[in-house]
Structure formats: C-alpha cells, structure tokens
mmCIF file of C-alpha atoms and ligand atoms in Angstrom:
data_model
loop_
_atom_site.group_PDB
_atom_site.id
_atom_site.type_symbol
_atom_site.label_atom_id
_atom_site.label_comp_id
_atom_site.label_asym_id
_atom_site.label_seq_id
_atom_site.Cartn_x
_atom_site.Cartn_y
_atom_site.Cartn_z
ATOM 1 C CA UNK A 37 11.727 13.103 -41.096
ATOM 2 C CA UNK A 38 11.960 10.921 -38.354
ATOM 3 C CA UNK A 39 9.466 13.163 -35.941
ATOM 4 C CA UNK A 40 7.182 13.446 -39.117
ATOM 5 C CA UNK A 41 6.973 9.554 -38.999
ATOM 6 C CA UNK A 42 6.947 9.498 -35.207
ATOM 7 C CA UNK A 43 3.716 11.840 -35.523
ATOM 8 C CA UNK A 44 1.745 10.234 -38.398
ATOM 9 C CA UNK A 45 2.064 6.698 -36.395
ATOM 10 C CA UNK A 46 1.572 8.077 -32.985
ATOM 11 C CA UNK A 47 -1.536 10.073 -34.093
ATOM 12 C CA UNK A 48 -2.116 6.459 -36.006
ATOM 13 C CA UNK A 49 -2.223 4.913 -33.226
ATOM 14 C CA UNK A 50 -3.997 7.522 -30.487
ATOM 15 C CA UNK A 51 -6.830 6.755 -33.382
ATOM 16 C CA UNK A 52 -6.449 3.053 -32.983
ATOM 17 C CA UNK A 53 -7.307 3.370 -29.569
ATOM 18 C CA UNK A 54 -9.491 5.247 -29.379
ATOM 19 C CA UNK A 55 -11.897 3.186 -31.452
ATOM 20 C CA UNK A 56 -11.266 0.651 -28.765
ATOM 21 C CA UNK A 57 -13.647 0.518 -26.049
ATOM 22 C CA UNK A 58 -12.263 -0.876 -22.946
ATOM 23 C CA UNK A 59 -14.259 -3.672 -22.168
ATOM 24 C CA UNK A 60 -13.589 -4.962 -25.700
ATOM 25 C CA UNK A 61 -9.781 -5.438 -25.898
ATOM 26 C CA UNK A 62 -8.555 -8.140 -28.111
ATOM 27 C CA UNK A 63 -6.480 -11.430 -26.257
ATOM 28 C CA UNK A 64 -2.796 -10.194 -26.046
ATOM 29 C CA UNK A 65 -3.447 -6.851 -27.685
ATOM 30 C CA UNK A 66 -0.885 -5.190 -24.995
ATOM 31 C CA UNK A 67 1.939 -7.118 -26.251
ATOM 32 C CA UNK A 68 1.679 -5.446 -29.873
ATOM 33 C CA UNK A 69 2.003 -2.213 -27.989
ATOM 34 C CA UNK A 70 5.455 -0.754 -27.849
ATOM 35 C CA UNK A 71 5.434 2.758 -27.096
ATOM 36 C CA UNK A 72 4.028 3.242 -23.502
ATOM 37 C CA UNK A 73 5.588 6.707 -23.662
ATOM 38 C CA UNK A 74 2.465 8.308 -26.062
ATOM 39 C CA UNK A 75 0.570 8.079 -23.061
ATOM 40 C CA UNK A 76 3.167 8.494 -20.623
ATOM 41 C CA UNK A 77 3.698 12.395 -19.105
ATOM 42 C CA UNK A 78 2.267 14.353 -16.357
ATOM 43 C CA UNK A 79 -1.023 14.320 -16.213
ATOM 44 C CA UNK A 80 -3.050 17.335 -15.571
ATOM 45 C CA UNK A 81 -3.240 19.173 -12.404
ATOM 46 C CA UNK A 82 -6.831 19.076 -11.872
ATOM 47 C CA UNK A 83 -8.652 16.899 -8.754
ATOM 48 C CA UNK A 84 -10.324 13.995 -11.388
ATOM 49 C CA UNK A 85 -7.595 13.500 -13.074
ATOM 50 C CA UNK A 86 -5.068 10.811 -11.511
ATOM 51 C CA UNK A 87 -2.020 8.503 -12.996
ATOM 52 C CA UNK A 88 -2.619 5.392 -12.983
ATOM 53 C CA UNK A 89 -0.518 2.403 -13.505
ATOM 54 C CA UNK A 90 -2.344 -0.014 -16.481
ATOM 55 C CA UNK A 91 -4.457 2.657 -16.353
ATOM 56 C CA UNK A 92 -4.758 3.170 -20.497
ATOM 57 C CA UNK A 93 -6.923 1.529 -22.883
ATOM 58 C CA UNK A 94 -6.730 -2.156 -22.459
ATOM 59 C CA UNK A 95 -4.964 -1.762 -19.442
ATOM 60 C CA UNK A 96 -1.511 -1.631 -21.433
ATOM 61 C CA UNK A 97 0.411 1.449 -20.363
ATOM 62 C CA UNK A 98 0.785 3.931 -17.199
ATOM 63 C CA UNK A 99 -2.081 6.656 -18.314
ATOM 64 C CA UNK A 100 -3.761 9.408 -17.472
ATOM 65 C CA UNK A 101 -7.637 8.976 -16.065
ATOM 66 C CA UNK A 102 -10.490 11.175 -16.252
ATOM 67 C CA UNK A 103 -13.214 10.584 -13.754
ATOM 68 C CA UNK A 104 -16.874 12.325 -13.075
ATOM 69 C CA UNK A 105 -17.230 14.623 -10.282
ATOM 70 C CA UNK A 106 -19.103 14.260 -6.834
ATOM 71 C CA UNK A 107 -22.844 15.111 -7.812
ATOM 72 C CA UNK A 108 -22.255 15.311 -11.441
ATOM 73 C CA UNK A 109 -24.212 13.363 -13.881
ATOM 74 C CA UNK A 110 -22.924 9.791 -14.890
ATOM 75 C CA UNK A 111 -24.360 6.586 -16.142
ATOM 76 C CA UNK A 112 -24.119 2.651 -15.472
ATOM 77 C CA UNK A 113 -23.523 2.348 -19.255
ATOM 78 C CA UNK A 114 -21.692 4.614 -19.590
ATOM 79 C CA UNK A 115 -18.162 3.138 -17.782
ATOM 80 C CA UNK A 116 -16.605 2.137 -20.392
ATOM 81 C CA UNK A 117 -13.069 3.587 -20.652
ATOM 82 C CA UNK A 118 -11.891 5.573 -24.242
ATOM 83 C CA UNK A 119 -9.068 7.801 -25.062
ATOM 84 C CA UNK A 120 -10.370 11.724 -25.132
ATOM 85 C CA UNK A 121 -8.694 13.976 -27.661
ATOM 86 C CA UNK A 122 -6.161 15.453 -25.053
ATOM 87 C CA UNK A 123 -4.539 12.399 -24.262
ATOM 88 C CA UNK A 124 -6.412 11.469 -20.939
ATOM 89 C CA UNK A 125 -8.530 8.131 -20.543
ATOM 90 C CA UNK A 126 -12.202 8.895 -19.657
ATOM 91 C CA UNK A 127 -13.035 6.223 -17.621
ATOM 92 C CA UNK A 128 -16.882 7.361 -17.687
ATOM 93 C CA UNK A 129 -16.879 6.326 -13.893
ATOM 94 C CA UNK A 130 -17.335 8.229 -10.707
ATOM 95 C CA UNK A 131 -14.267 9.897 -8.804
ATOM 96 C CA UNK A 132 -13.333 6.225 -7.128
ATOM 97 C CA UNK A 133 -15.348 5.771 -4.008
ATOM 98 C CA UNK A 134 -18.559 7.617 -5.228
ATOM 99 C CA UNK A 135 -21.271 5.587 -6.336
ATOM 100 C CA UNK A 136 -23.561 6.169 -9.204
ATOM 101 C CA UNK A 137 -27.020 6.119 -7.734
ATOM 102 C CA UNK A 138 -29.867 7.522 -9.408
ATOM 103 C CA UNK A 139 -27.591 9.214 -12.310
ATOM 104 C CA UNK A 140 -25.703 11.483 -10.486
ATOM 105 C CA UNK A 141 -22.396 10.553 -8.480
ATOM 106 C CA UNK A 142 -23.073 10.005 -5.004
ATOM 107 C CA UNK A 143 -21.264 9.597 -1.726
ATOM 108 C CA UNK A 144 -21.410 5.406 -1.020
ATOM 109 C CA UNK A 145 -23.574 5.050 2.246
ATOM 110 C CA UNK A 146 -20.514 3.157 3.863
ATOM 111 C CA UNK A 147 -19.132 3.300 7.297
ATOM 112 C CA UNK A 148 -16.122 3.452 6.048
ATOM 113 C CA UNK A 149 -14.962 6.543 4.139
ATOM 114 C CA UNK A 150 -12.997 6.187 0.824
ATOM 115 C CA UNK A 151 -9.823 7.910 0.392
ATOM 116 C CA UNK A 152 -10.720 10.055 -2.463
ATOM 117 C CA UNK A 153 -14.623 10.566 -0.695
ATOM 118 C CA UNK A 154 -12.466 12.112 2.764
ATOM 119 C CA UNK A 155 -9.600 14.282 0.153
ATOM 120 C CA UNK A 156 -13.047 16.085 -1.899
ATOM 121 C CA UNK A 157 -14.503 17.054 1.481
ATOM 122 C CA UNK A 158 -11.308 17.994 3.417
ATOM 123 C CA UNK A 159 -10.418 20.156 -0.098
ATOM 124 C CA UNK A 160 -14.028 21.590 -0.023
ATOM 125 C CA UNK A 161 -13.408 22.613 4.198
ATOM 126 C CA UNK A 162 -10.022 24.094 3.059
ATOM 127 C CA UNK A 163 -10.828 26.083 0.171
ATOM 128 C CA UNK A 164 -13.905 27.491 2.259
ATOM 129 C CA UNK A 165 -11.517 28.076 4.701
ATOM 130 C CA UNK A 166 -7.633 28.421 3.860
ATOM 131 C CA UNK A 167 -6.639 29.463 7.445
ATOM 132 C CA UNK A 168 -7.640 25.597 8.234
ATOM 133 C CA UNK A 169 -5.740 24.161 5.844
ATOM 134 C CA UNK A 170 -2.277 23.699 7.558
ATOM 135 C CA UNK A 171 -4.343 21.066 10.642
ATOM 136 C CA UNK A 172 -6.269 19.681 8.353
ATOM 137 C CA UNK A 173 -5.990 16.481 7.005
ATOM 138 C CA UNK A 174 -6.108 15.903 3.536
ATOM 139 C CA UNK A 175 -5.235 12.158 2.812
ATOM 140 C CA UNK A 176 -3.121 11.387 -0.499
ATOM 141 C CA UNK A 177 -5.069 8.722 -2.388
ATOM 142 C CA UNK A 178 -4.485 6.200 -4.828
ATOM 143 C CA UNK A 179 -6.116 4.989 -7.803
ATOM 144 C CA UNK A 180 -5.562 1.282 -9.182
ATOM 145 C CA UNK A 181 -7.335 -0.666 -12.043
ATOM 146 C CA UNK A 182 -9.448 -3.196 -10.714
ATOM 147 C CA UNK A 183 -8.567 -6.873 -10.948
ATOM 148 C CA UNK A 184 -10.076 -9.079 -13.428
ATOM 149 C CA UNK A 185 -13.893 -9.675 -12.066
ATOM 150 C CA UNK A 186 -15.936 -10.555 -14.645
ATOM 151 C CA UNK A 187 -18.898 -8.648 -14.803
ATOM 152 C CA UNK A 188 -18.093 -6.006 -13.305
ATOM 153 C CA UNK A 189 -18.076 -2.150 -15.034
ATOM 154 C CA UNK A 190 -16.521 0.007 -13.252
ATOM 155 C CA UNK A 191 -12.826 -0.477 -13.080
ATOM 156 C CA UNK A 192 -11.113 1.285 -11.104
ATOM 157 C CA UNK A 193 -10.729 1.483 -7.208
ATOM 158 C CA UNK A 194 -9.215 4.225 -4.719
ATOM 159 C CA UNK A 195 -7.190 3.348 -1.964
ATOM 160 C CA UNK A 196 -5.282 5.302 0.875
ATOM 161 C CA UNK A 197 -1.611 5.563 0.167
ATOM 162 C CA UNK A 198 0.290 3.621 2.222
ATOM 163 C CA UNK A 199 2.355 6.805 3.464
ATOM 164 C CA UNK A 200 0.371 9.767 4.874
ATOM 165 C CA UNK A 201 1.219 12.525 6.544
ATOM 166 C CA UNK A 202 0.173 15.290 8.523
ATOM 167 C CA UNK A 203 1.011 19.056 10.391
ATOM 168 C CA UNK A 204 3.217 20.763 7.426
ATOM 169 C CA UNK A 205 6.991 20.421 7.683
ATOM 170 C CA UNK A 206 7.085 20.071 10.988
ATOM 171 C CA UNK A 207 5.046 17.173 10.742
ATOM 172 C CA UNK A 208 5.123 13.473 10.906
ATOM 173 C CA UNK A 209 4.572 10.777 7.952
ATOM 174 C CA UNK A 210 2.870 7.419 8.667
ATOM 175 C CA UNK A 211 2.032 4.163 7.545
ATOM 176 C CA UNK A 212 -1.458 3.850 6.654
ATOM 177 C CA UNK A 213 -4.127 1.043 6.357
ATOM 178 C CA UNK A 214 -4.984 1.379 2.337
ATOM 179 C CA UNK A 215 -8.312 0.368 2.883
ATOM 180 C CA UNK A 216 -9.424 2.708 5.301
ATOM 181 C CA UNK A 217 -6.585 5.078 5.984
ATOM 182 C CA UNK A 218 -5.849 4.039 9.752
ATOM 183 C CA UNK A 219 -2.709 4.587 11.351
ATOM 184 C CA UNK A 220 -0.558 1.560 11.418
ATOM 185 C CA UNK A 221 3.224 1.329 12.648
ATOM 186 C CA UNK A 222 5.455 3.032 11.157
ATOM 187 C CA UNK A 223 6.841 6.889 11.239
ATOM 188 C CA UNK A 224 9.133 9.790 10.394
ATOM 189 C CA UNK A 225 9.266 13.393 10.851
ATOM 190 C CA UNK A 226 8.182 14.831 7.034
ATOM 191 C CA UNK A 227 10.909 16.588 6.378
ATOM 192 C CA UNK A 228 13.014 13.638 6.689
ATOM 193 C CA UNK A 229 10.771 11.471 4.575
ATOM 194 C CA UNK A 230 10.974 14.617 1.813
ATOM 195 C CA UNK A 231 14.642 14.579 1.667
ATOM 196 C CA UNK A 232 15.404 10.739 2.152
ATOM 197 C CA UNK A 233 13.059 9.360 0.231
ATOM 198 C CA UNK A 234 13.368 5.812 1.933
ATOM 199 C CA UNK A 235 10.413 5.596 3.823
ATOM 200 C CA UNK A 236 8.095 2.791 2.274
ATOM 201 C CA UNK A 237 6.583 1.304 5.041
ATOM 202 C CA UNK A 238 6.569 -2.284 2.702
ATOM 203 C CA UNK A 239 7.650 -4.693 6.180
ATOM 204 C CA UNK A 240 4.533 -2.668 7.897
ATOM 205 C CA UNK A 241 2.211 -3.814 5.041
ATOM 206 C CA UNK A 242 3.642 -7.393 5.060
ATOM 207 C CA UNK A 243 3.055 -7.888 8.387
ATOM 208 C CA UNK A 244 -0.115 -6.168 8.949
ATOM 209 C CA UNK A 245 -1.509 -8.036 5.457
ATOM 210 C CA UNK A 246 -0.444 -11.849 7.209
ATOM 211 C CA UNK A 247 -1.417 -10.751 10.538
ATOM 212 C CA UNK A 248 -5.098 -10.471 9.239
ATOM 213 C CA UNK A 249 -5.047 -13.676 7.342
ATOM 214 C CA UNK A 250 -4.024 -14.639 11.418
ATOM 215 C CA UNK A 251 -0.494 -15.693 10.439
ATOM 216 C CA UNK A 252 2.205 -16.049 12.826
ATOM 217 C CA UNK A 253 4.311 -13.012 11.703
ATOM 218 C CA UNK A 254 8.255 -12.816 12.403
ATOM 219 C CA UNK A 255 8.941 -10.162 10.461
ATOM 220 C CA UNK A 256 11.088 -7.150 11.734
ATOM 221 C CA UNK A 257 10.192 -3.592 11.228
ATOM 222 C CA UNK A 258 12.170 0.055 11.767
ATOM 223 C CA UNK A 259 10.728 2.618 13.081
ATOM 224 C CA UNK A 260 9.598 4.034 9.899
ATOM 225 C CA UNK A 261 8.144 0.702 8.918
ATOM 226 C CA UNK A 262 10.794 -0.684 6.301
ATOM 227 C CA UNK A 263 12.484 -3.620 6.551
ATOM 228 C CA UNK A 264 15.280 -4.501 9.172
ATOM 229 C CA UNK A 265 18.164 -5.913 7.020
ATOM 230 C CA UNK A 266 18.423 -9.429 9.237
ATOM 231 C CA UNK A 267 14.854 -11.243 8.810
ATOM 232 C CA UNK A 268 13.756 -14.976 9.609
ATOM 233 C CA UNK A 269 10.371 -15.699 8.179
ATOM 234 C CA UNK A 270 9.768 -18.253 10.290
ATOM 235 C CA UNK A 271 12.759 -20.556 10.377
ATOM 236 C CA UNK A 272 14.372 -18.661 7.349
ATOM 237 C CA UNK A 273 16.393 -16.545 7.467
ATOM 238 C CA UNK A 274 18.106 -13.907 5.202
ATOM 239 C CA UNK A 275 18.962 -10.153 4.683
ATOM 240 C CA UNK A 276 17.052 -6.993 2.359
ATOM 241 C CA UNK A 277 18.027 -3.839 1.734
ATOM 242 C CA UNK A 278 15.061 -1.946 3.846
ATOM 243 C CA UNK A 279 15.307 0.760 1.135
ATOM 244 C CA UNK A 280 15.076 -1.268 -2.255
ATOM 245 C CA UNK A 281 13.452 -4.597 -0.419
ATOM 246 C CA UNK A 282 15.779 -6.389 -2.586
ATOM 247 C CA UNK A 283 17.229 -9.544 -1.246
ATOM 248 C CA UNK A 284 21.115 -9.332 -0.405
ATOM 249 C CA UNK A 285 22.774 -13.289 -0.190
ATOM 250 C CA UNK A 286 21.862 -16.372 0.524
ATOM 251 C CA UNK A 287 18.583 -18.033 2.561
ATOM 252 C CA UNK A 288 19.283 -19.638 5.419
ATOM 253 C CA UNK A 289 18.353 -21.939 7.880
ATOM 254 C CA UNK A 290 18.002 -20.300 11.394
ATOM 255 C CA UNK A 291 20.981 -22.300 13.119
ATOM 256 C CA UNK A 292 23.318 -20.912 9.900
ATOM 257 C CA UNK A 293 22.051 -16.882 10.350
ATOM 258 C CA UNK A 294 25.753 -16.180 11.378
ATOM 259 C CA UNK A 295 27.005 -16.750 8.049
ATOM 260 C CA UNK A 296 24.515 -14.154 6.734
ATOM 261 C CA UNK A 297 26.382 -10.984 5.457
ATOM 262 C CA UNK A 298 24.026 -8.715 7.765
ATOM 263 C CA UNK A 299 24.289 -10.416 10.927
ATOM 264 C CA UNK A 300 25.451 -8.478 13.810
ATOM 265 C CA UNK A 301 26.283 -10.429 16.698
ATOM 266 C CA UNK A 302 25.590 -6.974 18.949
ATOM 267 C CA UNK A 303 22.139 -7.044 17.732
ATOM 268 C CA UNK A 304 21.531 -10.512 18.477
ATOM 269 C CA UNK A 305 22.970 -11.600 22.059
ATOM 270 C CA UNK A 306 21.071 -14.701 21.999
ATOM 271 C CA UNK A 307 18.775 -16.956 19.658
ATOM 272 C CA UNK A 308 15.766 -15.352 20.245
ATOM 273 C CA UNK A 309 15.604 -12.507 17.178
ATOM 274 C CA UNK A 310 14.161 -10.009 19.035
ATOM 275 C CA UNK A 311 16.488 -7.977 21.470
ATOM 276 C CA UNK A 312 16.039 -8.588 25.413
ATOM 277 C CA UNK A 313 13.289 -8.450 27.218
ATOM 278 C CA UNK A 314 11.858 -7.050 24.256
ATOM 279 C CA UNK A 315 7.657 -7.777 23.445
ATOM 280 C CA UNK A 316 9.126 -10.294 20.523
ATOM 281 C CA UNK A 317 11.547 -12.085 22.749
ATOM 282 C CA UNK A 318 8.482 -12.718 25.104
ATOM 283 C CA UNK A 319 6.115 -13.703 22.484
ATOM 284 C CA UNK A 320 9.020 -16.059 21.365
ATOM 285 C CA UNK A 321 9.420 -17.444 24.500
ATOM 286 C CA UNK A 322 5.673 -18.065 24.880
ATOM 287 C CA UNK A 323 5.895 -19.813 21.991
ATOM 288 C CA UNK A 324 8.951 -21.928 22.584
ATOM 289 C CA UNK A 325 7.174 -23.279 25.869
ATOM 290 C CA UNK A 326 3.819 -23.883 24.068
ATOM 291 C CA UNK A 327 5.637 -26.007 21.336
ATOM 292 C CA UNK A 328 7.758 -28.102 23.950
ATOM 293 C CA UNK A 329 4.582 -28.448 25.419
ATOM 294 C CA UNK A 330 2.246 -29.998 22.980
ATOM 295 C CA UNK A 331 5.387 -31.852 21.873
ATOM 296 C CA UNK A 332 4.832 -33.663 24.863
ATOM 297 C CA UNK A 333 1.008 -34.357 24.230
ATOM 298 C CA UNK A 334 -0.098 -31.441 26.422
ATOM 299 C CA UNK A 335 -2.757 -29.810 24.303
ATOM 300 C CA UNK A 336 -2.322 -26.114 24.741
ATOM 301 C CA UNK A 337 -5.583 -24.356 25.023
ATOM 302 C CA UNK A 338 -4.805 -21.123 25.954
ATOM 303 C CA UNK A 339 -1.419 -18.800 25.841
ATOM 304 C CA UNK A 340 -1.285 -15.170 26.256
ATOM 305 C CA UNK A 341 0.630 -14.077 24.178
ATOM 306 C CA UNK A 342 1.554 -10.224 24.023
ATOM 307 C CA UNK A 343 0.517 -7.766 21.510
ATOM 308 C CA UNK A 344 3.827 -6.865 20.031
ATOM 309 C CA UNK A 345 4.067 -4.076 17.470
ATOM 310 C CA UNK A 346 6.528 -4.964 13.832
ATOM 311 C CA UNK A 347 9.576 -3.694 15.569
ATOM 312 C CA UNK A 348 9.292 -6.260 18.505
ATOM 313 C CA UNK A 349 8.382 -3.405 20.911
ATOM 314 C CA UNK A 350 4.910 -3.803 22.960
ATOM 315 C CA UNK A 351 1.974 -2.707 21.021
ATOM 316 C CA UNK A 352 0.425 0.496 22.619
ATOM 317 C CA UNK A 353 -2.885 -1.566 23.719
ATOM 318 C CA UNK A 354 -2.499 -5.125 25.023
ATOM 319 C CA UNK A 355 -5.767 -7.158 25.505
ATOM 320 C CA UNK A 356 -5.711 -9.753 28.777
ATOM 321 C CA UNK A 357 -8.256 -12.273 27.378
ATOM 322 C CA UNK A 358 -9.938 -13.816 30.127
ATOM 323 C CA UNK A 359 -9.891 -17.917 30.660
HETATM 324 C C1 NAG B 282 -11.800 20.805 -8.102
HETATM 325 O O1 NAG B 282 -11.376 21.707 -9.115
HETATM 326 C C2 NAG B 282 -12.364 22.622 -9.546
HETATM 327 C C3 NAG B 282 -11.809 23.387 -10.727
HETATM 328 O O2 NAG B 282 -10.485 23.760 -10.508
HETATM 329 C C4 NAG B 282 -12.734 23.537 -8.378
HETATM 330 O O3 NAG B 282 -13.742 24.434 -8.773
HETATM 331 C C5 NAG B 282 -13.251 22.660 -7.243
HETATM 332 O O4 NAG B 282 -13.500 23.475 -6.109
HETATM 333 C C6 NAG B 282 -12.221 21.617 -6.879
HETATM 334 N N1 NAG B 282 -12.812 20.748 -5.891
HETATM 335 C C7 NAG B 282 -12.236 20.556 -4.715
HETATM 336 C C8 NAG B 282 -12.944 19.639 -3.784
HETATM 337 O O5 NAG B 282 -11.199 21.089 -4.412
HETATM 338 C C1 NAG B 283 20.373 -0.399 -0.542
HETATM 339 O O1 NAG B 283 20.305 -0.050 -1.902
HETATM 340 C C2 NAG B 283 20.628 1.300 -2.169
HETATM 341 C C3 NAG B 283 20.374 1.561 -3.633
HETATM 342 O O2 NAG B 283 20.945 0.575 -4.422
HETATM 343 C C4 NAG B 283 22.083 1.560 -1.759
HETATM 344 O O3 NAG B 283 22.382 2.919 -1.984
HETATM 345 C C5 NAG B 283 22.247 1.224 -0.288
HETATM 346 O O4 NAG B 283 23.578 1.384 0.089
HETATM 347 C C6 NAG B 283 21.791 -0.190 -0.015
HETATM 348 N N1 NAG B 283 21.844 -0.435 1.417
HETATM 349 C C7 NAG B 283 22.394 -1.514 1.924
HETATM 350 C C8 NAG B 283 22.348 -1.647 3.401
HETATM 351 O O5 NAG B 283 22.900 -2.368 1.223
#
C-alpha cells in the first residue's frame, strides 16, 4: 500500500516537473519540495551525463544532467532545463565549456581550455590509443549550476576539480586551480589519497582565492594542502580539524594561542608562526620591520618580501623585483 502511494505521488510529481521549464520556477517553489531522493541515485555512466548539486528542475535537489555533445546540434533557445522520462535533467546546453556557435556545439576559441573541453579530447587520444592511456592526463571535472545572472541561458558551468591526479597508482594527487586546472600546492601519492580519503586541499584554495584578491594570507597549509590544526588569520587565532575543516574551541587573540587546545609549544619555539628560518618566519619578519617602520612615519615604499608557498616553505620561483 504504502509503495503504491509512494509511486502514484512520485510519478505525480516527476509529471509536475516536468511541465516546469527551468527558467520559469515559481518564488520559493523548492521549499514545497520534500523528497530530494526521486531524483537522487547514480546517474548514468555515460560522458554527458554528470551529478550535479541543485542541479534538478528549479535548482531544488542533487540531479542528474544531460548535456549535448561536442559537434552535435543544439540551439540558443533551446537551454532551457526539463526532466526527460528516465529521470535525468536535459539541460538543452552544450557539454560545459563548448559553445553553441552556428547550431552545432563548438570548442570556445579561448586560451584557456575548459576542464570538460581537455577530458573529451584526452578520452578521444585514449580510446584511439589505449596503450597511451596510463601517461595521459585525463582531468576529473566538475559541473556546478550557475549563479543567479539574470539574463543569462545557459546554466551551468564546468570547472577543474580541485584534486587531480596523475601516473596510475603509483601516482601523485594534486591541488588544482578550478579555473584552469594548474598545479597549485598541495600533494599525495594516489594511493594514499584512495585509501585516506582526507586530502581536500580546502587551506590551498583559501589561500590561493585571498592571495588573488592580493590579501595578506597567514594561513598554514600541509603538505597535501589541508589545514594545519593551529591557524592565526591575521591576529586570530584558533584550531580546525584539517580533515572536516570544522572549528575545534575557542578564537583567540594571538598573545592567548597557548591556551588553544592544539598548540604545541615544539611547533612553535617563538612568536613568529612559522617554524625557523622558515620562508614565513622571514616574510613575518619583513613585515614586523616594515610596520615598526611606518609606525614611526617612515613611509615604506618598497619591501621584498619572499615568495613563500601555504606551508611557510619558499615557493619554488622567487621574483627579485628591481628598485
Ligand atoms: C562518449 O561515449 C560514446 C558512447 O559510449 C562514445 O562513442 C564516445 O567515444 C565517447 N566519447 C569520448 C570522448 O570518450
Ligand atoms: C577530525 O575529525 C574526524 C572525524 O570526525 C576525527 O576522526 C578526527 O579524529 C578529527 N581529528 C582531530 C585532530 O580532531
């Protein structure tokens, strides 16, 4: 009885939705719906088809999305997102990162290559070619719903995921620039990240996110880019659990950090964060002296700071800018 009535009201529903074009969702309509888990499941193994978090109708639940192939035939009008009989959303859009030029899905005429633009050509070399397969990269991808823009119609984007990796099981994971898939700090051999499943590289991301808005960043990184438990943003500090990035106790100002239940006193020989002669306990120092100095009315034109990767070690390439 009660799967009959589960099935006349989920079908009910499906129906309700799929009536529902995208762009026209009523004010609040996600709030009326409770059962995320009709849409919920694993989504087909095929290469346009990817889960994607608000990725149903309306943007309400985790989905399933269909997209259009590379060189297949799509339209401007046409990308407008409805439920197809199987349970998938087709988004009526191009595989994230094509473009649709002309009718058909195109590669964008960017310098930069989208993630899912790089995976369809690296797939199309290693199918040709399965002896190539284990050196070449194929980079995982990711596909988000767009923010709120307006007038925009397509909606969804691709991104790099933030962990990649590379050379089989041997190999190493790393963190990864989402927007264009660079390398940035952060690793771990792969068959470490498979079984521990704690690499997240979220302090990497942090830091590389503020450094570009040019923020002074005094964030601490392990090797494999998660958090190190003792942080002071700025003149705050406090602990996380690098795994979870949950917060553990209280915040604290700097001159209190040995009452924090992380601090180690072996990590942290003096009061300047970073161990020793490290590239942070320079840059610290630098910074110390430029502050004392325009405290004193000395305006401070010029300080050369070093390039210090998130762990506080030097960063591979340091520039010497010229006065
Ligand atoms: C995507 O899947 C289709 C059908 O399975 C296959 O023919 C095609 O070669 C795949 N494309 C790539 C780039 O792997
Ligand atoms: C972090 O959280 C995980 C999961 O709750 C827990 O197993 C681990 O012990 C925690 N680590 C620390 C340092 O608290």
């Amino acid at each position: 009885m009660a799967r009959t009535f589960f099935f006349v009201l989920g079908s009910l529903l499906l129906g309700i939705f799929a009536l529902i074009p995208d762009q026209d969702c009523p004010v609040g309509f996600c709030d009326r719906v409770s059962d995320c888990a009709l849409f919920e499941g694993d989504c087909p193994n095929n290469n346009l088809t990817f889960s994607v978090e608000n990725g149903g109708i309306c943007g309400c639940c985790r989905a399933c999305v269909r997209f259009i192939g590379p060189n297949e035939a799509c339209s401007i009008e046409g990308q407008r997102s409805r439920l197809g009989m199987d349970g998938v959303v087709d988004s009526g859009q191009c595989l994230p990162g094509y473009e649709c030029k002309d009718d058909i899905c195109a590669e964008p005429n960017s310098q930069q290559v989208p993630c899912l633009v790089k995976a369809w050509n690296a797939l199309l070399k290693a199918n040709a070619n399965p002896n190539i397969r284990t050196w070449l990269h194929i980079p995982k991808c990711e596909v988000r719903r767009k923010e709120e823009t307006g007038e925009e119609t397509t909606m969804f984007e691709g991104f790099y995921s933030h962990i990649q990796c590379q050379g089989g099981k041997s190999g190493r994971c790393y963190c990864a620039n989402p927007i264009d898939g660079t390398k940035l700090f952060g690793y771990e051999f792969q068959l470490d990240v498979e079984e521990k499943k704690d690499m997240n590289c979220a302090c990497t991301l942090e830091w590389f996110e503020r450094r570009q808005r040019l923020e002074h960043v005094t964030l601490r990184s392990e090797l494999n880019g998660n958090y190190k438990s003792l942080q002071c943003d700025k003149d705050i500090c406090f602990c996380v659990n690098g795994t979870t990035t949950e917060f553990i106790g209280p915040f604290l100002p700097k001159s209190l950090w040995t009452m924090l239940p992380c601090y180690d006193p072996e990590e942290f020989p003096d009061e300047m964060y970073y161990p020793f002669n490290s590239c942070g306990h320079h840059y610290n120092l630098y910074r110390i002296y430029a502050d004392e100095l325009e405290a004193h009315g000395t305006i401070v034109s010029y300080v050369n700071y070093p390039d210090c990767d998130p762990d506080g070690t030097y960063a591979p390439a340091q520039v010497d800018v010229d006065r």
